[in-house]
Amino acid sequence: MWLRTFTAARFRNANARATGLLHHSRLRVRHRLHMSGAGQPIPLVAVLAFDRPDARELRRANRTAHLEWATQQPWIRLGGPLSDTSATEREKEKVIGSFLGLQTGFVEHLKQDPYTQVGLFERSERYVWRVSVGSLASFPPDAVELSPRHQDRFYLIWGVDKPGALERRLAQREKHLAWLRASETRCVIAGAVFEEAPPSGDAASASKPRGTILIVRGFNDVHELRSWLAGDPYQESNVFEHIHIFGFQPIICRVDSNSP
């Protein structure tokens, strides 16, 4: 296992040089995934946190402190900024939030995040994320950094199920998984999301998928991505009520050294 860390001075220097979304040296962290008794990876907690309107300067002013803090938290398995994909040019894209994949049991620690403490986020969504296709190890090592040398861009897709879509989802699940696996060069990691804390410990609610989160690469633009998504059996069966597409730049990725 190895870990590359950054000093405060290096963060400050990088922050001073920043002219785009985010800029500093590469970070790639390898760390053993915790396994369940069945030999399967324990689900992650997916957190989508969205910035307050006009919070760009607040994010920028606290970026260094946030990065220093985040790189010291081994329970953050995956993390990076989300950007608006409506801009016509990548350099004009606006960071609108953050995505984190956390080891279970550490959500409360997010209160210590400098971004949280200064009130950067307007709202957040949290789910249990059960990865079924791909893995954290699928991220190219030279793409996990603020100024990636790997020029492929990433998109994060968050599909929210329609009410009453469970039967359609279950009926199409194997076809959906086969479709994703057939696109393994594009689908980095994907899985269904579930309610994090169902009311009154409702087991039935906890086992009901609420949507899907997948991270993909290898698309020239959002239009090409949407054309690919149209072939998803879930899409064809009208499972999703909303599909949100964000640009995503992985900054932290902690990977099991034995992952495929």
PDB file of C-alpha atoms in Angstrom:
ATOM      1  CA  MET A   1       0.000   0.000   0.000  1.00  0.00           C
ATOM      2  CA  TRP A   2       1.308   3.435  -0.838  1.00  0.00           C
ATOM      3  CA  LEU A   3       0.101   6.963  -0.321  1.00  0.00           C
ATOM      4  CA  ARG A   4       1.311  10.194  -1.819  1.00  0.00           C
ATOM      5  CA  THR A   5       0.546  13.247   0.280  1.00  0.00           C
ATOM      6  CA  PHE A   6       0.961  16.975  -0.150  1.00  0.00           C
ATOM      7  CA  THR A   7       2.349  19.643   2.129  1.00  0.00           C
ATOM      8  CA  ALA A   8       0.454  22.817   2.917  1.00  0.00           C
ATOM      9  CA  ALA A   9       3.019  24.811   0.941  1.00  0.00           C
ATOM     10  CA  ARG A  10       2.484  22.699  -2.157  1.00  0.00           C
ATOM     11  CA  PHE A  11      -1.268  23.155  -1.859  1.00  0.00           C
ATOM     12  CA  ARG A  12      -0.896  26.917  -1.456  1.00  0.00           C
ATOM     13  CA  ASN A  13       1.423  27.153  -4.448  1.00  0.00           C
ATOM     14  CA  ALA A  14      -0.941  25.103  -6.556  1.00  0.00           C
ATOM     15  CA  ASN A  15      -3.899  27.157  -5.424  1.00  0.00           C
ATOM     16  CA  ALA A  16      -2.111  30.363  -6.394  1.00  0.00           C
ATOM     17  CA  ARG A  17      -1.476  28.986  -9.882  1.00  0.00           C
ATOM     18  CA  ALA A  18      -5.069  27.883 -10.405  1.00  0.00           C
ATOM     19  CA  THR A  19      -6.816  29.371 -13.409  1.00  0.00           C
ATOM     20  CA  GLY A  20      -9.238  26.582 -14.291  1.00  0.00           C
ATOM     21  CA  LEU A  21     -11.486  24.287 -12.293  1.00  0.00           C
ATOM     22  CA  LEU A  22      -8.829  22.929  -9.892  1.00  0.00           C
ATOM     23  CA  HIS A  23      -5.038  22.612 -10.122  1.00  0.00           C
ATOM     24  CA  HIS A  24      -2.426  20.728  -8.100  1.00  0.00           C
ATOM     25  CA  SER A  25      -0.246  17.650  -8.322  1.00  0.00           C
ATOM     26  CA  ARG A  26      -1.483  14.162  -8.942  1.00  0.00           C
ATOM     27  CA  LEU A  27      -2.944  12.100  -6.119  1.00  0.00           C
ATOM     28  CA  ARG A  28      -3.408   8.350  -6.415  1.00  0.00           C
ATOM     29  CA  VAL A  29      -4.006   6.365  -3.245  1.00  0.00           C
ATOM     30  CA  ARG A  30      -4.018   2.583  -2.953  1.00  0.00           C
ATOM     31  CA  HIS A  31      -5.819   1.129   0.005  1.00  0.00           C
ATOM     32  CA  ARG A  32      -7.394  -2.256   0.717  1.00  0.00           C
ATOM     33  CA  LEU A  33     -11.161  -2.375   0.358  1.00  0.00           C
ATOM     34  CA  HIS A  34     -13.097  -3.734   3.333  1.00  0.00           C
ATOM     35  CA  MET A  35     -14.940  -6.934   2.420  1.00  0.00           C
ATOM     36  CA  SER A  36     -18.200  -8.319   3.692  1.00  0.00           C
ATOM     37  CA  GLY A  37     -18.517 -11.796   5.117  1.00  0.00           C
ATOM     38  CA  ALA A  38     -19.703 -12.988   1.718  1.00  0.00           C
ATOM     39  CA  GLY A  39     -16.443 -11.851   0.143  1.00  0.00           C
ATOM     40  CA  GLN A  40     -18.063  -8.911  -1.645  1.00  0.00           C
ATOM     41  CA  PRO A  41     -16.992  -5.277  -1.285  1.00  0.00           C
ATOM     42  CA  ILE A  42     -19.013  -3.446   1.344  1.00  0.00           C
ATOM     43  CA  PRO A  43     -21.205  -0.823  -0.376  1.00  0.00           C
ATOM     44  CA  LEU A  44     -20.024   2.743  -0.519  1.00  0.00           C
ATOM     45  CA  VAL A  45     -22.007   5.751   0.616  1.00  0.00           C
ATOM     46  CA  ALA A  46     -22.465   8.061  -2.375  1.00  0.00           C
ATOM     47  CA  VAL A  47     -22.721  11.759  -1.542  1.00  0.00           C
ATOM     48  CA  LEU A  48     -23.742  14.372  -4.106  1.00  0.00           C
ATOM     49  CA  ALA A  49     -23.296  17.829  -2.567  1.00  0.00           C
ATOM     50  CA  PHE A  50     -24.392  20.906  -4.515  1.00  0.00           C
ATOM     51  CA  ASP A  51     -22.953  24.383  -3.984  1.00  0.00           C
ATOM     52  CA  ARG A  52     -24.976  27.387  -2.959  1.00  0.00           C
ATOM     53  CA  PRO A  53     -25.685  29.853  -5.786  1.00  0.00           C
ATOM     54  CA  ASP A  54     -22.838  32.285  -6.380  1.00  0.00           C
ATOM     55  CA  ALA A  55     -20.512  30.284  -4.101  1.00  0.00           C
ATOM     56  CA  ARG A  56     -17.615  30.151  -6.546  1.00  0.00           C
ATOM     57  CA  GLU A  57     -15.351  32.418  -4.486  1.00  0.00           C
ATOM     58  CA  LEU A  58     -16.252  30.591  -1.278  1.00  0.00           C
ATOM     59  CA  ARG A  59     -15.189  27.295  -2.858  1.00  0.00           C
ATOM     60  CA  ARG A  60     -11.986  28.805  -4.199  1.00  0.00           C
ATOM     61  CA  ALA A  61     -11.041  30.424  -0.889  1.00  0.00           C
ATOM     62  CA  ASN A  62     -11.406  27.141   0.996  1.00  0.00           C
ATOM     63  CA  ARG A  63     -10.069  24.765  -1.656  1.00  0.00           C
ATOM     64  CA  THR A  64      -6.614  24.302  -0.139  1.00  0.00           C
ATOM     65  CA  ALA A  65      -7.967  23.559   3.346  1.00  0.00           C
ATOM     66  CA  HIS A  66     -10.524  21.154   1.879  1.00  0.00           C
ATOM     67  CA  LEU A  67      -7.925  19.258  -0.150  1.00  0.00           C
ATOM     68  CA  GLU A  68      -5.513  19.004   2.768  1.00  0.00           C
ATOM     69  CA  TRP A  69      -8.300  17.635   4.936  1.00  0.00           C
ATOM     70  CA  ALA A  70      -9.691  15.232   2.316  1.00  0.00           C
ATOM     71  CA  THR A  71      -6.354  13.628   1.464  1.00  0.00           C
ATOM     72  CA  GLN A  72      -5.899  12.710   5.133  1.00  0.00           C
ATOM     73  CA  GLN A  73      -9.206  10.822   5.406  1.00  0.00           C
ATOM     74  CA  PRO A  74      -8.717   7.142   4.434  1.00  0.00           C
ATOM     75  CA  TRP A  75     -12.470   6.533   4.482  1.00  0.00           C
ATOM     76  CA  ILE A  76     -12.914   8.791   1.437  1.00  0.00           C
ATOM     77  CA  ARG A  77     -12.589   6.209  -1.328  1.00  0.00           C
ATOM     78  CA  LEU A  78     -13.446   8.438  -4.295  1.00  0.00           C
ATOM     79  CA  GLY A  79     -13.870  12.182  -4.552  1.00  0.00           C
ATOM     80  CA  GLY A  80     -13.829  15.148  -6.883  1.00  0.00           C
ATOM     81  CA  PRO A  81     -15.756  18.147  -8.201  1.00  0.00           C
ATOM     82  CA  LEU A  82     -18.909  18.022 -10.288  1.00  0.00           C
ATOM     83  CA  SER A  83     -19.306  20.496 -13.133  1.00  0.00           C
ATOM     84  CA  ASP A  84     -22.174  21.822 -15.208  1.00  0.00           C
ATOM     85  CA  THR A  85     -22.189  20.197 -18.660  1.00  0.00           C
ATOM     86  CA  SER A  86     -24.395  22.826 -20.295  1.00  0.00           C
ATOM     87  CA  ALA A  87     -21.375  24.973 -21.254  1.00  0.00           C
ATOM     88  CA  THR A  88     -20.207  24.625 -24.847  1.00  0.00           C
ATOM     89  CA  GLU A  89     -16.509  24.576 -23.956  1.00  0.00           C
ATOM     90  CA  ARG A  90     -14.896  22.553 -21.186  1.00  0.00           C
ATOM     91  CA  GLU A  91     -12.839  25.449 -19.858  1.00  0.00           C
ATOM     92  CA  LYS A  92     -16.025  27.443 -19.331  1.00  0.00           C
ATOM     93  CA  GLU A  93     -17.693  24.749 -17.267  1.00  0.00           C
ATOM     94  CA  LYS A  94     -18.651  25.802 -13.783  1.00  0.00           C
ATOM     95  CA  VAL A  95     -18.013  23.653 -10.723  1.00  0.00           C
ATOM     96  CA  ILE A  96     -21.408  23.187  -9.095  1.00  0.00           C
ATOM     97  CA  GLY A  97     -20.688  20.649  -6.371  1.00  0.00           C
ATOM     98  CA  SER A  98     -18.750  17.616  -5.217  1.00  0.00           C
ATOM     99  CA  PHE A  99     -19.137  13.850  -5.385  1.00  0.00           C
ATOM    100  CA  LEU A 100     -17.781  11.515  -2.723  1.00  0.00           C
ATOM    101  CA  GLY A 101     -17.790   7.752  -2.377  1.00  0.00           C
ATOM    102  CA  LEU A 102     -17.292   6.968   1.303  1.00  0.00           C
ATOM    103  CA  GLN A 103     -16.567   3.884   3.337  1.00  0.00           C
ATOM    104  CA  THR A 104     -19.699   3.118   5.336  1.00  0.00           C
ATOM    105  CA  GLY A 105     -19.906   4.430   8.880  1.00  0.00           C
ATOM    106  CA  PHE A 106     -18.074   7.717   8.328  1.00  0.00           C
ATOM    107  CA  VAL A 107     -20.733  10.097   7.002  1.00  0.00           C
ATOM    108  CA  GLU A 108     -20.801  12.129  10.222  1.00  0.00           C
ATOM    109  CA  HIS A 109     -17.111  12.928   9.724  1.00  0.00           C
ATOM    110  CA  LEU A 110     -18.093  15.126   6.776  1.00  0.00           C
ATOM    111  CA  LYS A 111     -18.988  17.812   9.313  1.00  0.00           C
ATOM    112  CA  GLN A 112     -15.237  18.363   9.655  1.00  0.00           C
ATOM    113  CA  ASP A 113     -14.821  19.166   5.959  1.00  0.00           C
ATOM    114  CA  PRO A 114     -13.802  22.839   5.586  1.00  0.00           C
ATOM    115  CA  TYR A 115     -16.317  23.156   2.741  1.00  0.00           C
ATOM    116  CA  THR A 116     -19.085  22.024   5.083  1.00  0.00           C
ATOM    117  CA  GLN A 117     -17.929  24.252   7.916  1.00  0.00           C
ATOM    118  CA  VAL A 118     -18.075  27.408   5.781  1.00  0.00           C
ATOM    119  CA  GLY A 119     -21.525  26.529   4.454  1.00  0.00           C
ATOM    120  CA  LEU A 120     -20.539  25.939   0.822  1.00  0.00           C
ATOM    121  CA  PHE A 121     -23.254  23.406   0.075  1.00  0.00           C
ATOM    122  CA  GLU A 122     -26.894  24.279  -0.449  1.00  0.00           C
ATOM    123  CA  ARG A 123     -28.090  20.673  -0.360  1.00  0.00           C
ATOM    124  CA  SER A 124     -26.817  17.126  -0.552  1.00  0.00           C
ATOM    125  CA  GLU A 125     -28.117  13.674  -1.454  1.00  0.00           C
ATOM    126  CA  ARG A 126     -26.792  10.503   0.181  1.00  0.00           C
ATOM    127  CA  TYR A 127     -27.306   6.917  -0.876  1.00  0.00           C
ATOM    128  CA  VAL A 128     -25.952   3.448  -0.284  1.00  0.00           C
ATOM    129  CA  TRP A 129     -24.148   2.675  -3.553  1.00  0.00           C
ATOM    130  CA  ARG A 130     -23.868  -1.009  -4.466  1.00  0.00           C
ATOM    131  CA  VAL A 131     -21.329  -1.264  -7.262  1.00  0.00           C
ATOM    132  CA  SER A 132     -22.192  -4.015  -9.742  1.00  0.00           C
ATOM    133  CA  VAL A 133     -20.072  -3.160 -12.799  1.00  0.00           C
ATOM    134  CA  GLY A 134     -16.503  -1.866 -12.867  1.00  0.00           C
ATOM    135  CA  SER A 135     -14.482  -0.807  -9.848  1.00  0.00           C
ATOM    136  CA  LEU A 136     -12.381   2.006  -8.440  1.00  0.00           C
ATOM    137  CA  ALA A 137      -9.386   0.266  -9.981  1.00  0.00           C
ATOM    138  CA  SER A 138     -10.829   1.049 -13.422  1.00  0.00           C
ATOM    139  CA  PHE A 139      -9.820   4.709 -13.178  1.00  0.00           C
ATOM    140  CA  PRO A 140      -6.611   5.269 -15.201  1.00  0.00           C
ATOM    141  CA  PRO A 141      -3.864   6.208 -12.699  1.00  0.00           C
ATOM    142  CA  ASP A 142      -2.848   9.278 -14.704  1.00  0.00           C
ATOM    143  CA  ALA A 143      -6.436  10.568 -14.702  1.00  0.00           C
ATOM    144  CA  VAL A 144      -6.799  10.840 -10.918  1.00  0.00           C
ATOM    145  CA  GLU A 145      -5.481  14.336 -10.305  1.00  0.00           C
ATOM    146  CA  LEU A 146      -6.447  17.982 -10.469  1.00  0.00           C
ATOM    147  CA  SER A 147      -4.561  18.601 -13.720  1.00  0.00           C
ATOM    148  CA  PRO A 148      -4.814  15.161 -15.349  1.00  0.00           C
ATOM    149  CA  ARG A 149      -2.264  14.045 -17.912  1.00  0.00           C
ATOM    150  CA  HIS A 150      -4.854  11.556 -19.157  1.00  0.00           C
ATOM    151  CA  GLN A 151      -7.068  13.624 -21.449  1.00  0.00           C
ATOM    152  CA  ASP A 152     -10.174  11.435 -21.332  1.00  0.00           C
ATOM    153  CA  ARG A 153     -12.872  13.287 -19.480  1.00  0.00           C
ATOM    154  CA  PHE A 154     -15.309  11.670 -17.088  1.00  0.00           C
ATOM    155  CA  TYR A 155     -19.042  12.065 -16.710  1.00  0.00           C
ATOM    156  CA  LEU A 156     -21.115  11.128 -13.687  1.00  0.00           C
ATOM    157  CA  ILE A 157     -24.670  10.052 -14.474  1.00  0.00           C
ATOM    158  CA  TRP A 158     -27.278  10.017 -11.730  1.00  0.00           C
ATOM    159  CA  GLY A 159     -30.534   8.369 -12.752  1.00  0.00           C
ATOM    160  CA  VAL A 160     -33.479   8.768 -10.370  1.00  0.00           C
ATOM    161  CA  ASP A 161     -36.154   6.077 -10.621  1.00  0.00           C
ATOM    162  CA  LYS A 162     -39.788   6.853 -11.269  1.00  0.00           C
ATOM    163  CA  PRO A 163     -42.284   5.951  -8.542  1.00  0.00           C
ATOM    164  CA  GLY A 164     -43.527   2.436  -9.222  1.00  0.00           C
ATOM    165  CA  ALA A 165     -40.595   1.561 -11.501  1.00  0.00           C
ATOM    166  CA  LEU A 166     -39.278  -1.315  -9.379  1.00  0.00           C
ATOM    167  CA  GLU A 167     -40.866  -4.109 -11.417  1.00  0.00           C
ATOM    168  CA  ARG A 168     -39.559  -2.628 -14.675  1.00  0.00           C
ATOM    169  CA  ARG A 169     -36.097  -2.236 -13.150  1.00  0.00           C
ATOM    170  CA  LEU A 170     -35.992  -5.822 -11.902  1.00  0.00           C
ATOM    171  CA  ALA A 171     -37.282  -7.160 -15.220  1.00  0.00           C
ATOM    172  CA  GLN A 172     -34.534  -5.356 -17.152  1.00  0.00           C
ATOM    173  CA  ARG A 173     -31.698  -5.690 -14.646  1.00  0.00           C
ATOM    174  CA  GLU A 174     -29.739  -8.474 -16.354  1.00  0.00           C
ATOM    175  CA  LYS A 175     -30.070  -6.784 -19.747  1.00  0.00           C
ATOM    176  CA  HIS A 176     -28.949  -3.496 -18.211  1.00  0.00           C
ATOM    177  CA  LEU A 177     -25.883  -5.119 -16.630  1.00  0.00           C
ATOM    178  CA  ALA A 178     -25.027  -6.888 -19.887  1.00  0.00           C
ATOM    179  CA  TRP A 179     -25.284  -3.552 -21.729  1.00  0.00           C
ATOM    180  CA  LEU A 180     -22.902  -1.934 -19.249  1.00  0.00           C
ATOM    181  CA  ARG A 181     -20.414  -4.806 -19.404  1.00  0.00           C
ATOM    182  CA  ALA A 182     -20.455  -4.639 -23.194  1.00  0.00           C
ATOM    183  CA  SER A 183     -19.269  -1.038 -22.804  1.00  0.00           C
ATOM    184  CA  GLU A 184     -16.475  -1.832 -20.349  1.00  0.00           C
ATOM    185  CA  THR A 185     -14.072   0.563 -22.073  1.00  0.00           C
ATOM    186  CA  ARG A 186     -16.512   3.380 -21.287  1.00  0.00           C
ATOM    187  CA  CYS A 187     -18.187   2.353 -18.042  1.00  0.00           C
ATOM    188  CA  VAL A 188     -15.680   2.894 -15.230  1.00  0.00           C
ATOM    189  CA  ILE A 189     -17.934   2.075 -12.289  1.00  0.00           C
ATOM    190  CA  ALA A 190     -21.696   1.688 -11.892  1.00  0.00           C
ATOM    191  CA  GLY A 191     -24.328   0.459  -9.492  1.00  0.00           C
ATOM    192  CA  ALA A 192     -27.770   0.960  -8.027  1.00  0.00           C
ATOM    193  CA  VAL A 193     -28.326   3.367  -5.154  1.00  0.00           C
ATOM    194  CA  PHE A 194     -30.523   2.735  -2.134  1.00  0.00           C
ATOM    195  CA  GLU A 195     -31.970   4.878   0.624  1.00  0.00           C
ATOM    196  CA  GLU A 196     -29.252   5.439   3.201  1.00  0.00           C
ATOM    197  CA  ALA A 197     -31.427   5.445   6.328  1.00  0.00           C
ATOM    198  CA  PRO A 198     -34.989   4.229   5.723  1.00  0.00           C
ATOM    199  CA  PRO A 199     -37.617   5.525   8.180  1.00  0.00           C
ATOM    200  CA  SER A 200     -37.986   3.326  11.268  1.00  0.00           C
ATOM    201  CA  GLY A 201     -35.502   0.820   9.891  1.00  0.00           C
ATOM    202  CA  ASP A 202     -37.937  -0.294   7.180  1.00  0.00           C
ATOM    203  CA  ALA A 203     -36.170  -3.304   5.633  1.00  0.00           C
ATOM    204  CA  ALA A 204     -38.404  -3.301   2.545  1.00  0.00           C
ATOM    205  CA  SER A 205     -37.578   0.332   1.845  1.00  0.00           C
ATOM    206  CA  ALA A 206     -33.867  -0.283   2.386  1.00  0.00           C
ATOM    207  CA  SER A 207     -33.840  -3.023  -0.256  1.00  0.00           C
ATOM    208  CA  LYS A 208     -35.620  -0.953  -2.908  1.00  0.00           C
ATOM    209  CA  PRO A 209     -33.356   0.746  -5.468  1.00  0.00           C
ATOM    210  CA  ARG A 210     -33.826   4.504  -5.780  1.00  0.00           C
ATOM    211  CA  GLY A 211     -31.784   4.952  -8.912  1.00  0.00           C
ATOM    212  CA  THR A 212     -28.372   4.386 -10.460  1.00  0.00           C
ATOM    213  CA  ILE A 213     -25.026   6.167 -10.377  1.00  0.00           C
ATOM    214  CA  LEU A 214     -22.432   5.450 -13.030  1.00  0.00           C
ATOM    215  CA  ILE A 215     -19.187   7.114 -14.038  1.00  0.00           C
ATOM    216  CA  VAL A 216     -18.132   6.863 -17.668  1.00  0.00           C
ATOM    217  CA  ARG A 217     -15.343   8.015 -19.963  1.00  0.00           C
ATOM    218  CA  GLY A 218     -14.479   8.045 -23.659  1.00  0.00           C
ATOM    219  CA  PHE A 219     -17.215  10.349 -24.958  1.00  0.00           C
ATOM    220  CA  ASN A 220     -16.495  13.428 -27.052  1.00  0.00           C
ATOM    221  CA  ASP A 221     -19.397  15.405 -25.638  1.00  0.00           C
ATOM    222  CA  VAL A 222     -22.730  15.166 -23.843  1.00  0.00           C
ATOM    223  CA  HIS A 223     -24.621  14.584 -27.092  1.00  0.00           C
ATOM    224  CA  GLU A 224     -22.603  11.443 -27.800  1.00  0.00           C
ATOM    225  CA  LEU A 225     -23.125  10.341 -24.213  1.00  0.00           C
ATOM    226  CA  ARG A 226     -26.895  10.808 -24.445  1.00  0.00           C
ATOM    227  CA  SER A 227     -26.995   8.754 -27.634  1.00  0.00           C
ATOM    228  CA  TRP A 228     -25.220   5.931 -25.815  1.00  0.00           C
ATOM    229  CA  LEU A 229     -27.569   6.196 -22.831  1.00  0.00           C
ATOM    230  CA  ALA A 230     -30.561   5.831 -25.136  1.00  0.00           C
ATOM    231  CA  GLY A 231     -29.552   2.189 -25.601  1.00  0.00           C
ATOM    232  CA  ASP A 232     -29.783   1.400 -21.882  1.00  0.00           C
ATOM    233  CA  PRO A 233     -32.568  -1.163 -21.289  1.00  0.00           C
ATOM    234  CA  TYR A 234     -33.576   0.877 -18.234  1.00  0.00           C
ATOM    235  CA  GLN A 235     -34.066   3.891 -20.474  1.00  0.00           C
ATOM    236  CA  GLU A 236     -35.998   1.894 -23.028  1.00  0.00           C
ATOM    237  CA  SER A 237     -38.257   0.564 -20.248  1.00  0.00           C
ATOM    238  CA  ASN A 238     -38.911   4.023 -18.796  1.00  0.00           C
ATOM    239  CA  VAL A 239     -37.336   3.299 -15.400  1.00  0.00           C
ATOM    240  CA  PHE A 240     -35.916   6.785 -14.781  1.00  0.00           C
ATOM    241  CA  GLU A 241     -37.857   9.895 -13.877  1.00  0.00           C
ATOM    242  CA  HIS A 242     -34.788  12.132 -14.183  1.00  0.00           C
ATOM    243  CA  ILE A 243     -31.285  11.644 -15.550  1.00  0.00           C
ATOM    244  CA  HIS A 244     -28.677  14.141 -14.367  1.00  0.00           C
ATOM    245  CA  ILE A 245     -25.332  14.358 -16.184  1.00  0.00           C
ATOM    246  CA  PHE A 246     -22.323  16.096 -14.651  1.00  0.00           C
ATOM    247  CA  GLY A 247     -18.702  16.487 -15.565  1.00  0.00           C
ATOM    248  CA  PHE A 248     -16.542  14.744 -12.956  1.00  0.00           C
ATOM    249  CA  GLN A 249     -12.834  15.000 -12.192  1.00  0.00           C
ATOM    250  CA  PRO A 250     -11.574  12.337  -9.747  1.00  0.00           C
ATOM    251  CA  ILE A 251      -9.072  13.839  -7.317  1.00  0.00           C
ATOM    252  CA  ILE A 252      -8.924  11.026  -4.751  1.00  0.00           C
ATOM    253  CA  CYS A 253      -9.218   7.324  -5.556  1.00  0.00           C
ATOM    254  CA  ARG A 254      -8.289   4.703  -2.977  1.00  0.00           C
ATOM    255  CA  VAL A 255      -8.024   1.304  -4.585  1.00  0.00           C
ATOM    256  CA  ASP A 256      -7.634  -2.302  -3.467  1.00  0.00           C
ATOM    257  CA  SER A 257      -4.319  -3.502  -4.895  1.00  0.00           C
ATOM    258  CA  ASN A 258      -6.008  -6.798  -5.838  1.00  0.00           C
ATOM    259  CA  SER A 259      -8.920  -5.183  -7.716  1.00  0.00           C
ATOM    260  CA  PRO A 260      -9.390  -6.160 -11.393  1.00  0.00           C
TER     261      PRO A 260
END
